[in-house]
PDB file of C-alpha atoms in Angstrom:
ATOM      1  CA  UNK A  84     -14.187  15.859 -18.694  1.00 84.00           C
ATOM      2  CA  UNK A  85     -17.790  15.872 -17.520  1.00 92.00           C
ATOM      3  CA  UNK A  86     -19.376  13.726 -14.816  1.00 94.00           C
ATOM      4  CA  UNK A  87     -22.977  12.556 -14.393  1.00 96.00           C
ATOM      5  CA  UNK A  88     -24.415  11.146 -11.164  1.00 96.00           C
ATOM      6  CA  UNK A  89     -27.589   9.382 -10.109  1.00 94.00           C
ATOM      7  CA  UNK A  90     -29.773  10.214  -7.106  1.00 92.00           C
ATOM      8  CA  UNK A  91     -27.480   8.201  -4.811  1.00 89.00           C
ATOM      9  CA  UNK A  92     -24.416  10.201  -5.911  1.00 90.00           C
ATOM     10  CA  UNK A  93     -23.093   7.245  -7.900  1.00 94.00           C
ATOM     11  CA  UNK A  94     -21.014   8.152 -10.929  1.00 97.00           C
ATOM     12  CA  UNK A  95     -22.975   6.823 -13.894  1.00 97.00           C
ATOM     13  CA  UNK A  96     -21.460   8.706 -16.823  1.00 97.00           C
ATOM     14  CA  UNK A  97     -18.145  10.274 -17.807  1.00 96.00           C
ATOM     15  CA  UNK A  98     -17.830  12.349 -20.966  1.00 94.00           C
ATOM     16  CA  UNK A  99     -14.257  12.610 -22.188  1.00 90.00           C
ATOM     17  CA  UNK A 100     -12.830  15.481 -24.209  1.00 89.00           C
ATOM     18  CA  UNK A 101     -12.397  13.192 -27.224  1.00 88.00           C
ATOM     19  CA  UNK A 102     -16.163  12.703 -27.387  1.00 89.00           C
ATOM     20  CA  UNK A 103     -16.244   9.206 -25.917  1.00 90.00           C
ATOM     21  CA  UNK A 104     -18.651   8.389 -23.107  1.00 94.00           C
ATOM     22  CA  UNK A 105     -18.260   5.823 -20.323  1.00 95.00           C
ATOM     23  CA  UNK A 106     -21.427   4.625 -18.592  1.00 96.00           C
ATOM     24  CA  UNK A 107     -21.703   2.572 -15.384  1.00 97.00           C
ATOM     25  CA  UNK A 108     -24.461   0.357 -14.008  1.00 97.00           C
ATOM     26  CA  UNK A 109     -24.833  -0.591 -10.329  1.00 97.00           C
ATOM     27  CA  UNK A 110     -26.777  -3.278  -8.509  1.00 94.00           C
ATOM     28  CA  UNK A 111     -29.116  -2.513  -5.556  1.00 90.00           C
ATOM     29  CA  UNK A 112     -26.217  -2.900  -3.097  1.00 88.00           C
ATOM     30  CA  UNK A 113     -24.271  -0.123  -4.799  1.00 91.00           C
ATOM     31  CA  UNK A 114     -21.652  -2.329  -6.446  1.00 94.00           C
ATOM     32  CA  UNK A 115     -20.744  -1.622 -10.046  1.00 98.00           C
ATOM     33  CA  UNK A 116     -21.758  -4.529 -12.267  1.00 98.00           C
ATOM     34  CA  UNK A 117     -21.199  -3.091 -15.742  1.00 97.00           C
ATOM     35  CA  UNK A 118     -19.057  -0.504 -17.487  1.00 97.00           C
ATOM     36  CA  UNK A 119     -19.638   0.427 -21.131  1.00 95.00           C
ATOM     37  CA  UNK A 120     -17.538   2.717 -23.312  1.00 92.00           C
ATOM     38  CA  UNK A 121     -19.245   4.479 -26.216  1.00 89.00           C
ATOM     39  CA  UNK A 122     -17.313   6.097 -29.057  1.00 83.00           C
ATOM     40  CA  UNK A 123     -18.059   9.490 -30.560  1.00 79.00           C
ATOM     41  CA  UNK A 124     -20.584   7.822 -32.850  1.00 74.00           C
ATOM     42  CA  UNK A 125     -22.400   6.317 -29.871  1.00 66.00           C
ATOM     43  CA  UNK A 126     -21.395   2.756 -30.747  1.00 72.00           C
ATOM     44  CA  UNK A 127     -20.218   0.753 -27.690  1.00 71.00           C
ATOM     45  CA  UNK A 128     -16.752  -0.679 -28.574  1.00 75.00           C
ATOM     46  CA  UNK A 129     -16.171  -2.171 -25.152  1.00 84.00           C
ATOM     47  CA  UNK A 130     -18.119  -3.565 -22.217  1.00 93.00           C
ATOM     48  CA  UNK A 131     -16.872  -4.968 -18.926  1.00 96.00           C
ATOM     49  CA  UNK A 132     -19.044  -6.915 -16.503  1.00 97.00           C
ATOM     50  CA  UNK A 133     -18.151  -7.410 -12.848  1.00 98.00           C
ATOM     51  CA  UNK A 134     -19.048 -10.099 -10.307  1.00 98.00           C
ATOM     52  CA  UNK A 135     -18.650  -9.660  -6.568  1.00 96.00           C
ATOM     53  CA  UNK A 136     -17.915 -11.605  -3.395  1.00 92.00           C
ATOM     54  CA  UNK A 137     -19.375  -9.290  -0.783  1.00 90.00           C
ATOM     55  CA  UNK A 138     -17.545  -6.005  -1.355  1.00 90.00           C
ATOM     56  CA  UNK A 139     -14.546  -7.586  -3.079  1.00 94.00           C
ATOM     57  CA  UNK A 140     -14.273  -7.770  -6.855  1.00 97.00           C
ATOM     58  CA  UNK A 141     -14.389 -11.478  -7.653  1.00 97.00           C
ATOM     59  CA  UNK A 142     -14.419 -11.687 -11.448  1.00 98.00           C
ATOM     60  CA  UNK A 143     -14.544  -9.544 -14.568  1.00 98.00           C
ATOM     61  CA  UNK A 144     -15.524 -10.345 -18.159  1.00 96.00           C
ATOM     62  CA  UNK A 145     -14.333  -8.266 -21.107  1.00 92.00           C
ATOM     63  CA  UNK A 146     -13.974  -9.083 -24.829  1.00 86.00           C
ATOM     64  CA  UNK A 147     -14.621 -12.789 -24.130  1.00 86.00           C
ATOM     65  CA  UNK A 148     -11.806 -12.718 -21.557  1.00 92.00           C
ATOM     66  CA  UNK A 149     -12.391 -13.711 -17.951  1.00 96.00           C
ATOM     67  CA  UNK A 150     -10.268 -12.935 -14.901  1.00 97.00           C
ATOM     68  CA  UNK A 151     -10.899 -14.282 -11.393  1.00 98.00           C
ATOM     69  CA  UNK A 152      -9.223 -12.648  -8.370  1.00 98.00           C
ATOM     70  CA  UNK A 153      -7.942 -14.313  -5.194  1.00 97.00           C
ATOM     71  CA  UNK A 154      -7.237 -12.247  -2.073  1.00 94.00           C
ATOM     72  CA  UNK A 155      -5.334 -12.654   1.184  1.00 86.00           C
ATOM     73  CA  UNK A 156      -7.424 -13.965   4.071  1.00 77.00           C
ATOM     74  CA  UNK A 157     -10.583 -11.873   4.365  1.00 71.00           C
ATOM     75  CA  UNK A 158      -8.890  -8.717   3.130  1.00 83.00           C
ATOM     76  CA  UNK A 159      -8.466  -6.835  -0.131  1.00 91.00           C
ATOM     77  CA  UNK A 160      -4.799  -7.447  -0.934  1.00 93.00           C
ATOM     78  CA  UNK A 161      -4.608  -9.511  -4.159  1.00 96.00           C
ATOM     79  CA  UNK A 162      -2.633 -12.747  -4.119  1.00 96.00           C
ATOM     80  CA  UNK A 163      -3.341 -14.221  -7.546  1.00 98.00           C
ATOM     81  CA  UNK A 164      -5.581 -14.077 -10.590  1.00 98.00           C
ATOM     82  CA  UNK A 165      -6.897 -16.815 -12.855  1.00 98.00           C
ATOM     83  CA  UNK A 166      -7.108 -15.653 -16.471  1.00 97.00           C
ATOM     84  CA  UNK A 167      -9.138 -17.544 -19.061  1.00 94.00           C
ATOM     85  CA  UNK A 168     -11.074 -20.787 -18.852  1.00 90.00           C
ATOM     86  CA  UNK A 169     -10.516 -24.415 -19.784  1.00 89.00           C
ATOM     87  CA  UNK A 170      -7.159 -25.602 -21.162  1.00 90.00           C
ATOM     88  CA  UNK A 171      -6.006 -22.009 -21.827  1.00 87.00           C
ATOM     89  CA  UNK A 172      -6.467 -20.992 -18.209  1.00 94.00           C
ATOM     90  CA  UNK A 173      -3.437 -19.387 -16.550  1.00 95.00           C
ATOM     91  CA  UNK A 174      -2.687 -18.563 -12.924  1.00 97.00           C
ATOM     92  CA  UNK A 175      -0.670 -15.417 -12.269  1.00 98.00           C
ATOM     93  CA  UNK A 176       0.674 -14.209  -8.932  1.00 98.00           C
ATOM     94  CA  UNK A 177       0.766 -10.706  -7.498  1.00 98.00           C
ATOM     95  CA  UNK A 178       3.824  -9.157  -5.882  1.00 97.00           C
ATOM     96  CA  UNK A 179       2.748  -6.122  -3.881  1.00 95.00           C
ATOM     97  CA  UNK A 180       4.354  -3.333  -1.910  1.00 91.00           C
ATOM     98  CA  UNK A 181       3.948  -2.922   1.850  1.00 84.00           C
ATOM     99  CA  UNK A 182       0.469  -1.483   1.427  1.00 87.00           C
ATOM    100  CA  UNK A 183      -0.866  -4.078  -1.016  1.00 91.00           C
ATOM    101  CA  UNK A 184      -0.317  -2.071  -4.217  1.00 96.00           C
ATOM    102  CA  UNK A 185       0.551  -4.504  -7.072  1.00 97.00           C
ATOM    103  CA  UNK A 186       4.045  -3.979  -8.461  1.00 97.00           C
ATOM    104  CA  UNK A 187       4.576  -7.209 -10.417  1.00 97.00           C
ATOM    105  CA  UNK A 188       2.577 -10.057 -11.881  1.00 98.00           C
ATOM    106  CA  UNK A 189       4.332 -13.357 -12.561  1.00 97.00           C
ATOM    107  CA  UNK A 190       3.573 -16.709 -14.154  1.00 96.00           C
ATOM    108  CA  UNK A 191       3.798 -19.943 -12.168  1.00 94.00           C
ATOM    109  CA  UNK A 192       7.393 -20.355 -13.411  1.00 94.00           C
ATOM    110  CA  UNK A 193       8.334 -16.933 -12.036  1.00 94.00           C
ATOM    111  CA  UNK A 194       8.398 -15.143 -15.390  1.00 95.00           C
ATOM    112  CA  UNK A 195       7.349 -11.510 -15.066  1.00 96.00           C
ATOM    113  CA  UNK A 196       4.435 -10.647 -17.373  1.00 97.00           C
ATOM    114  CA  UNK A 197       3.615  -7.203 -15.962  1.00 98.00           C
ATOM    115  CA  UNK A 198       5.234  -4.657 -13.704  1.00 97.00           C
ATOM    116  CA  UNK A 199       4.607  -1.060 -12.747  1.00 97.00           C
ATOM    117  CA  UNK A 200       6.074   1.871 -10.851  1.00 96.00           C
ATOM    118  CA  UNK A 201       3.911   4.511  -9.223  1.00 97.00           C
ATOM    119  CA  UNK A 202       3.832   8.016  -7.899  1.00 95.00           C
ATOM    120  CA  UNK A 203       3.104   8.436  -4.197  1.00 94.00           C
ATOM    121  CA  UNK A 204      -0.694   8.502  -4.489  1.00 96.00           C
ATOM    122  CA  UNK A 205      -1.048   5.541  -6.837  1.00 96.00           C
ATOM    123  CA  UNK A 206      -0.786   7.082 -10.305  1.00 96.00           C
ATOM    124  CA  UNK A 207       1.257   4.743 -12.510  1.00 96.00           C
ATOM    125  CA  UNK A 208       4.499   6.225 -13.810  1.00 96.00           C
ATOM    126  CA  UNK A 209       5.258   3.256 -16.027  1.00 96.00           C
ATOM    127  CA  UNK A 210       3.726  -0.095 -16.931  1.00 97.00           C
ATOM    128  CA  UNK A 211       5.671  -2.797 -18.762  1.00 96.00           C
ATOM    129  CA  UNK A 212       4.002  -5.970 -20.006  1.00 95.00           C
ATOM    130  CA  UNK A 213       4.768  -8.972 -22.154  1.00 95.00           C
ATOM    131  CA  UNK A 214       3.144  -8.884 -25.593  1.00 93.00           C
ATOM    132  CA  UNK A 215       1.275 -12.131 -24.956  1.00 92.00           C
ATOM    133  CA  UNK A 216      -0.288 -10.787 -21.748  1.00 93.00           C
ATOM    134  CA  UNK A 217      -3.486  -9.607 -23.427  1.00 89.00           C
ATOM    135  CA  UNK A 218      -5.449  -9.051 -20.231  1.00 92.00           C
ATOM    136  CA  UNK A 219      -5.244  -5.816 -18.266  1.00 94.00           C
ATOM    137  CA  UNK A 220      -3.906  -5.467 -14.720  1.00 98.00           C
ATOM    138  CA  UNK A 221      -6.144  -2.769 -13.260  1.00 98.00           C
ATOM    139  CA  UNK A 222      -5.966  -3.414  -9.505  1.00 98.00           C
ATOM    140  CA  UNK A 223      -4.384  -0.531  -7.621  1.00 98.00           C
ATOM    141  CA  UNK A 224      -4.585   0.436  -3.921  1.00 97.00           C
ATOM    142  CA  UNK A 225      -6.522  -2.198  -1.991  1.00 95.00           C
ATOM    143  CA  UNK A 226     -10.128  -2.213  -3.184  1.00 96.00           C
ATOM    144  CA  UNK A 227      -9.387   0.033  -6.182  1.00 98.00           C
ATOM    145  CA  UNK A 228      -9.818  -0.722  -9.888  1.00 99.00           C
ATOM    146  CA  UNK A 229      -8.328   1.510 -12.586  1.00 98.00           C
ATOM    147  CA  UNK A 230     -10.721   2.697 -15.280  1.00 97.00           C
ATOM    148  CA  UNK A 231      -8.307   3.313 -18.132  1.00 95.00           C
ATOM    149  CA  UNK A 232     -10.990   5.164 -20.090  1.00 93.00           C
ATOM    150  CA  UNK A 233     -11.073   7.955 -17.485  1.00 94.00           C
ATOM    151  CA  UNK A 234      -7.918   7.591 -15.379  1.00 96.00           C
ATOM    152  CA  UNK A 235     -10.024   7.317 -12.214  1.00 97.00           C
ATOM    153  CA  UNK A 236      -9.918   4.453  -9.732  1.00 98.00           C
ATOM    154  CA  UNK A 237     -13.232   2.837  -8.863  1.00 98.00           C
ATOM    155  CA  UNK A 238     -13.189   2.512  -5.049  1.00 97.00           C
ATOM    156  CA  UNK A 239     -16.526   0.699  -4.484  1.00 94.00           C
ATOM    157  CA  UNK A 240     -18.590   3.521  -3.008  1.00 94.00           C
ATOM    158  CA  UNK A 241     -16.618   6.436  -4.452  1.00 96.00           C
ATOM    159  CA  UNK A 242     -14.137   7.186  -7.223  1.00 98.00           C
ATOM    160  CA  UNK A 243     -10.553   8.155  -6.480  1.00 98.00           C
ATOM    161  CA  UNK A 244      -8.378  10.484  -8.574  1.00 98.00           C
ATOM    162  CA  UNK A 245      -4.706   9.392  -8.279  1.00 98.00           C
ATOM    163  CA  UNK A 246      -3.484  12.618  -9.880  1.00 96.00           C
ATOM    164  CA  UNK A 247      -4.520  14.583  -6.792  1.00 96.00           C
ATOM    165  CA  UNK A 248      -4.743  11.791  -4.194  1.00 96.00           C
ATOM    166  CA  UNK A 249      -8.363  12.551  -3.335  1.00 97.00           C
ATOM    167  CA  UNK A 250     -11.848  11.238  -3.898  1.00 97.00           C
ATOM    168  CA  UNK A 251     -13.960  12.921  -6.565  1.00 96.00           C
ATOM    169  CA  UNK A 252     -17.029  13.194  -4.306  1.00 95.00           C
ATOM    170  CA  UNK A 253     -17.368  14.059  -0.596  1.00 94.00           C
ATOM    171  CA  UNK A 254     -17.782  11.506   2.159  1.00 91.00           C
ATOM    172  CA  UNK A 255     -21.510  10.691   2.223  1.00 89.00           C
ATOM    173  CA  UNK A 256     -21.477  10.815   6.017  1.00 84.00           C
ATOM    174  CA  UNK A 257     -21.324  14.600   5.738  1.00 83.00           C
ATOM    175  CA  UNK A 258     -19.925  16.769   8.511  1.00 76.00           C
ATOM    176  CA  UNK A 259     -19.491  13.741  10.757  1.00 73.00           C
ATOM    177  CA  UNK A 260     -16.628  12.792   8.437  1.00 69.00           C
ATOM    178  CA  UNK A 261     -14.555  15.788   9.534  1.00 73.00           C
ATOM    179  CA  UNK A 262     -13.484  18.957   7.774  1.00 79.00           C
ATOM    180  CA  UNK A 263     -11.865  17.260   4.753  1.00 86.00           C
ATOM    181  CA  UNK A 264     -14.564  15.184   3.096  1.00 92.00           C
ATOM    182  CA  UNK A 265     -12.475  14.300   0.021  1.00 94.00           C
ATOM    183  CA  UNK A 266      -9.351  12.964   1.757  1.00 94.00           C
ATOM    184  CA  UNK A 267      -8.221   9.423   0.930  1.00 95.00           C
ATOM    185  CA  UNK A 268      -5.835   8.835   3.829  1.00 90.00           C
ATOM    186  CA  UNK A 269      -3.267  10.653   5.995  1.00 86.00           C
ATOM    187  CA  UNK A 270      -0.641   8.887   3.896  1.00 86.00           C
ATOM    188  CA  UNK A 271      -0.832   6.099   1.289  1.00 90.00           C
ATOM    189  CA  UNK A 272       1.881   3.951   2.869  1.00 84.00           C
ATOM    190  CA  UNK A 273       0.345   3.110   6.220  1.00 81.00           C
ATOM    191  CA  UNK A 274      -3.349   3.403   5.404  1.00 87.00           C
ATOM    192  CA  UNK A 275      -5.931   1.933   3.033  1.00 92.00           C
ATOM    193  CA  UNK A 276      -9.592   2.579   2.270  1.00 93.00           C
ATOM    194  CA  UNK A 277     -10.842  -0.470   0.332  1.00 93.00           C
ATOM    195  CA  UNK A 278     -14.469   0.669   0.002  1.00 92.00           C
ATOM    196  CA  UNK A 279     -14.078   4.444  -0.156  1.00 93.00           C
ATOM    197  CA  UNK A 280     -15.805   5.085   3.160  1.00 89.00           C
ATOM    198  CA  UNK A 281     -13.499   4.118   6.011  1.00 82.00           C
ATOM    199  CA  UNK A 282      -9.753   4.700   6.096  1.00 83.00           C
ATOM    200  CA  UNK A 283      -7.708   2.438   8.352  1.00 77.00           C
ATOM    201  CA  UNK A 284      -4.170   1.250   8.919  1.00 73.00           C
ATOM    202  CA  UNK A 285      -2.969  -1.294   6.397  1.00 77.00           C
ATOM    203  CA  UNK A 286      -2.046  -4.841   7.349  1.00 72.00           C
ATOM    204  CA  UNK A 287       1.553  -4.183   6.344  1.00 74.00           C
ATOM    205  CA  UNK A 288       1.807  -1.190   8.670  1.00 75.00           C
ATOM    206  CA  UNK A 289       0.021  -3.115  11.427  1.00 74.00           C
ATOM    207  CA  UNK A 290       2.376  -6.099  11.089  1.00 80.00           C
ATOM    208  CA  UNK A 291       5.359  -3.804  11.496  1.00 86.00           C
ATOM    209  CA  UNK A 292       3.769  -2.098  14.471  1.00 84.00           C
ATOM    210  CA  UNK A 293       3.159  -5.452  16.157  1.00 85.00           C
ATOM    211  CA  UNK A 294       6.902  -6.163  16.030  1.00 91.00           C
ATOM    212  CA  UNK A 295       7.964  -2.655  17.052  1.00 93.00           C
ATOM    213  CA  UNK A 296       5.608  -2.478  20.036  1.00 91.00           C
ATOM    214  CA  UNK A 297       7.346  -5.441  21.647  1.00 93.00           C
ATOM    215  CA  UNK A 298      10.418  -3.272  22.156  1.00 96.00           C
ATOM    216  CA  UNK A 299       8.877  -0.063  23.479  1.00 95.00           C
ATOM    217  CA  UNK A 300       9.500  -0.777  27.160  1.00 95.00           C
ATOM    218  CA  UNK A 301      13.027  -2.098  26.614  1.00 95.00           C
ATOM    219  CA  UNK A 302      14.336   0.544  24.210  1.00 96.00           C
ATOM    220  CA  UNK A 303      12.592   3.828  25.044  1.00 96.00           C
ATOM    221  CA  UNK A 304      15.130   6.308  26.408  1.00 94.00           C
ATOM    222  CA  UNK A 305      17.891   3.695  26.594  1.00 95.00           C
ATOM    223  CA  UNK A 306      21.374   3.813  25.131  1.00 95.00           C
ATOM    224  CA  UNK A 307      23.136   0.815  23.653  1.00 95.00           C
ATOM    225  CA  UNK A 308      25.349   0.409  26.733  1.00 95.00           C
ATOM    226  CA  UNK A 309      22.244   0.068  28.887  1.00 96.00           C
ATOM    227  CA  UNK A 310      21.210  -3.062  26.987  1.00 96.00           C
ATOM    228  CA  UNK A 311      24.526  -4.789  26.297  1.00 94.00           C
ATOM    229  CA  UNK A 312      24.113  -7.367  29.025  1.00 94.00           C
ATOM    230  CA  UNK A 313      20.424  -7.991  28.477  1.00 96.00           C
ATOM    231  CA  UNK A 314      20.745  -8.539  24.714  1.00 96.00           C
ATOM    232  CA  UNK A 315      23.989 -10.545  24.774  1.00 95.00           C
ATOM    233  CA  UNK A 316      22.497 -13.119  27.158  1.00 96.00           C
ATOM    234  CA  UNK A 317      19.585 -13.577  24.745  1.00 95.00           C
ATOM    235  CA  UNK A 318      21.613 -14.355  21.660  1.00 95.00           C
ATOM    236  CA  UNK A 319      22.012 -10.887  20.173  1.00 97.00           C
ATOM    237  CA  UNK A 320      25.350 -10.081  18.524  1.00 97.00           C
ATOM    238  CA  UNK A 321      26.741  -6.549  18.706  1.00 96.00           C
ATOM    239  CA  UNK A 322      28.450  -4.847  15.758  1.00 96.00           C
ATOM    240  CA  UNK A 323      29.473  -1.385  14.584  1.00 94.00           C
ATOM    241  CA  UNK A 324      28.257  -0.941  10.961  1.00 92.00           C
ATOM    242  CA  UNK A 325      30.088   2.367  10.424  1.00 88.00           C
ATOM    243  CA  UNK A 326      33.345   1.365  12.126  1.00 88.00           C
ATOM    244  CA  UNK A 327      35.346   1.842   8.927  1.00 85.00           C
ATOM    245  CA  UNK A 328      33.957   5.328   8.300  1.00 87.00           C
ATOM    246  CA  UNK A 329      35.298   7.714  10.962  1.00 82.00           C
ATOM    247  CA  UNK A 330      33.264  10.668   9.671  1.00 82.00           C
ATOM    248  CA  UNK A 331      29.961   8.777   9.801  1.00 84.00           C
ATOM    249  CA  UNK A 332      27.575   8.700  12.739  1.00 86.00           C
ATOM    250  CA  UNK A 333      28.654   5.650  14.722  1.00 89.00           C
ATOM    251  CA  UNK A 334      25.639   3.382  15.144  1.00 93.00           C
ATOM    252  CA  UNK A 335      25.624   0.348  17.412  1.00 96.00           C
ATOM    253  CA  UNK A 336      23.723  -2.613  16.021  1.00 97.00           C
ATOM    254  CA  UNK A 337      22.490  -5.825  17.627  1.00 98.00           C
ATOM    255  CA  UNK A 338      21.373  -8.723  15.407  1.00 97.00           C
ATOM    256  CA  UNK A 339      19.745 -12.077  16.051  1.00 97.00           C
ATOM    257  CA  UNK A 340      18.329 -14.908  13.934  1.00 96.00           C
ATOM    258  CA  UNK A 341      15.170 -16.551  15.264  1.00 93.00           C
ATOM    259  CA  UNK A 342      14.440 -20.289  15.264  1.00 91.00           C
ATOM    260  CA  UNK A 343      12.261 -19.776  12.183  1.00 89.00           C
ATOM    261  CA  UNK A 344      15.206 -18.262  10.303  1.00 91.00           C
ATOM    262  CA  UNK A 345      14.147 -14.604  10.421  1.00 93.00           C
ATOM    263  CA  UNK A 346      16.870 -12.080  11.197  1.00 96.00           C
ATOM    264  CA  UNK A 347      16.112  -8.929  13.178  1.00 97.00           C
ATOM    265  CA  UNK A 348      18.357  -5.979  13.933  1.00 97.00           C
ATOM    266  CA  UNK A 349      18.167  -3.350  16.661  1.00 98.00           C
ATOM    267  CA  UNK A 350      20.080  -0.288  15.499  1.00 96.00           C
ATOM    268  CA  UNK A 351      20.967   2.420  18.032  1.00 96.00           C
ATOM    269  CA  UNK A 352      21.354   5.876  16.472  1.00 93.00           C
ATOM    270  CA  UNK A 353      23.299   8.039  18.952  1.00 89.00           C
ATOM    271  CA  UNK A 354      22.417  11.366  17.347  1.00 81.00           C
ATOM    272  CA  UNK A 355      24.406  13.620  15.056  1.00 72.00           C
ATOM    273  CA  UNK A 356      28.073  14.514  14.965  1.00 69.00           C
ATOM    274  CA  UNK A 357      30.105  17.522  13.850  1.00 67.00           C
ATOM    275  CA  UNK A 358      29.654  16.763  10.149  1.00 68.00           C
ATOM    276  CA  UNK A 359      26.146  15.283  10.156  1.00 72.00           C
ATOM    277  CA  UNK A 360      23.053  16.598  11.867  1.00 74.00           C
ATOM    278  CA  UNK A 361      20.388  14.309  13.247  1.00 73.00           C
ATOM    279  CA  UNK A 362      17.073  15.457  11.754  1.00 77.00           C
ATOM    280  CA  UNK A 363      15.174  13.723  14.560  1.00 82.00           C
ATOM    281  CA  UNK A 364      16.797  15.776  17.312  1.00 80.00           C
ATOM    282  CA  UNK A 365      18.075  13.075  19.650  1.00 88.00           C
ATOM    283  CA  UNK A 366      19.090   9.453  19.902  1.00 91.00           C
ATOM    284  CA  UNK A 367      16.681   6.667  19.002  1.00 94.00           C
ATOM    285  CA  UNK A 368      16.403   3.014  18.004  1.00 96.00           C
ATOM    286  CA  UNK A 369      15.513   1.600  14.619  1.00 96.00           C
ATOM    287  CA  UNK A 370      14.171  -1.941  14.233  1.00 97.00           C
ATOM    288  CA  UNK A 371      14.974  -3.900  11.073  1.00 96.00           C
ATOM    289  CA  UNK A 372      13.919  -7.224   9.640  1.00 95.00           C
ATOM    290  CA  UNK A 373      16.067  -8.728   6.883  1.00 94.00           C
ATOM    291  CA  UNK A 374      13.980  -9.808   3.886  1.00 89.00           C
ATOM    292  CA  UNK A 375      14.582 -12.765   1.566  1.00 85.00           C
ATOM    293  CA  UNK A 376      16.808 -10.627  -0.668  1.00 86.00           C
ATOM    294  CA  UNK A 377      19.073  -9.789   2.250  1.00 90.00           C
ATOM    295  CA  UNK A 378      17.853  -6.204   2.492  1.00 91.00           C
ATOM    296  CA  UNK A 379      17.185  -4.442   5.786  1.00 93.00           C
ATOM    297  CA  UNK A 380      13.512  -3.423   5.998  1.00 91.00           C
ATOM    298  CA  UNK A 381      12.599  -0.840   8.631  1.00 92.00           C
ATOM    299  CA  UNK A 382       9.905  -2.152  10.989  1.00 93.00           C
ATOM    300  CA  UNK A 383       9.788   0.856  13.284  1.00 93.00           C
ATOM    301  CA  UNK A 384      11.550   3.570  15.275  1.00 94.00           C
ATOM    302  CA  UNK A 385      11.504   4.036  19.030  1.00 95.00           C
ATOM    303  CA  UNK A 386      12.451   7.456  20.349  1.00 92.00           C
ATOM    304  CA  UNK A 387      11.974   9.658  23.373  1.00 92.00           C
ATOM    305  CA  UNK A 388      11.738  13.254  24.505  1.00 86.00           C
ATOM    306  CA  UNK A 389      12.195  15.713  21.665  1.00 81.00           C
ATOM    307  CA  UNK A 390      12.176  13.253  18.761  1.00 85.00           C
ATOM    308  CA  UNK A 391      11.274  15.479  15.796  1.00 82.00           C
ATOM    309  CA  UNK A 392      10.089  15.173  12.184  1.00 81.00           C
ATOM    310  CA  UNK A 393       8.278  11.889  12.768  1.00 77.00           C
ATOM    311  CA  UNK A 394       5.654  13.060  10.272  1.00 69.00           C
ATOM    312  CA  UNK A 395       8.219  12.562   7.482  1.00 71.00           C
ATOM    313  CA  UNK A 396       8.193   8.808   8.114  1.00 76.00           C
ATOM    314  CA  UNK A 397       5.398   7.071   6.219  1.00 67.00           C
ATOM    315  CA  UNK A 398       6.392   3.443   5.760  1.00 71.00           C
ATOM    316  CA  UNK A 399       6.736   2.265   9.357  1.00 82.00           C
ATOM    317  CA  UNK A 400       5.534   3.192  12.854  1.00 85.00           C
ATOM    318  CA  UNK A 401       7.262   5.735  15.084  1.00 89.00           C
ATOM    319  CA  UNK A 402       6.845   5.447  18.845  1.00 91.00           C
ATOM    320  CA  UNK A 403       7.942   8.361  21.038  1.00 91.00           C
ATOM    321  CA  UNK A 404       7.775   7.743  24.780  1.00 92.00           C
ATOM    322  CA  UNK A 405       5.468   4.828  24.035  1.00 90.00           C
ATOM    323  CA  UNK A 406       2.983   6.783  21.902  1.00 86.00           C
ATOM    324  CA  UNK A 407       2.422   6.032  18.217  1.00 82.00           C
ATOM    325  CA  UNK A 408       3.082   9.310  16.391  1.00 80.00           C
ATOM    326  CA  UNK A 409       2.401   8.576  12.710  1.00 72.00           C
ATOM    327  CA  UNK A 410      -0.605   6.298  12.594  1.00 59.00           C
ATOM    328  CA  UNK A 411      -3.707   5.087  14.368  1.00 45.00           C
ATOM    329  CA  UNK A 412      -4.182   1.371  14.860  1.00 39.00           C
TER     330      UNK A 412
END
């Protein structure tokens, strides 16, 4: 595969091994407005045009098909798309993972028309779609658009290669960008880079951190017995989830349902036992929120002292002695 760039280091041409060529056109603000695929004979079998709302992709036109995108608040996480025009127009809704990566697309009646599973860095392992869903679902990490002709993700000011989890060109800021000018993010679960220039914590990670931070002062370095009285007088119910498993590490869990109906759990992990080692080195607390499906979702961990292997945790914040160890908010 060969790449061609313009004077501003914009990717303008990709030559595939099968002889096809993909060409891109940009507007003066650096946003891609057209993508054209040419076959081996030079004839253009496909053209896609893009419209923008600031730096967010607003609409695309391809093969007489039109798709309009709707995002959350002022961010880049997709909420819905409007496919088609007139009486044939359909609204479809996105169901995303913690970091805003689309996993399902459903009709207004809840019917699933598209779903996907991914590798860690955003490369799709599998896509399943209904036969009547003739449009393509190309949104990936926030701000990214999959070019199926090349396998690359258009990331506004750079292209991203999901096979290696890196950008294809260096950060244009040069040495001020650090020693790794091709890096996408420290991890793809807690961070996003919607425009290809500035990595930051994702809203999902930040929301979890907001909840976890409330408990730093109360839980850091404390054992469950230290908080029995405090929590019980505030409506928390104590339980022992592993009580029926004598060989398991015996956690102590406190649960409470808020006035809005949300259930939270504070789970005290006392450390390892003779049959099970504790990979984190000492005791700690884990904060859960129960989702609509009844599943416990980890919202954070609060440890102290020699809490180890925090770098293995990607999906939620880890606070050790009050310091955030696996992210930067």
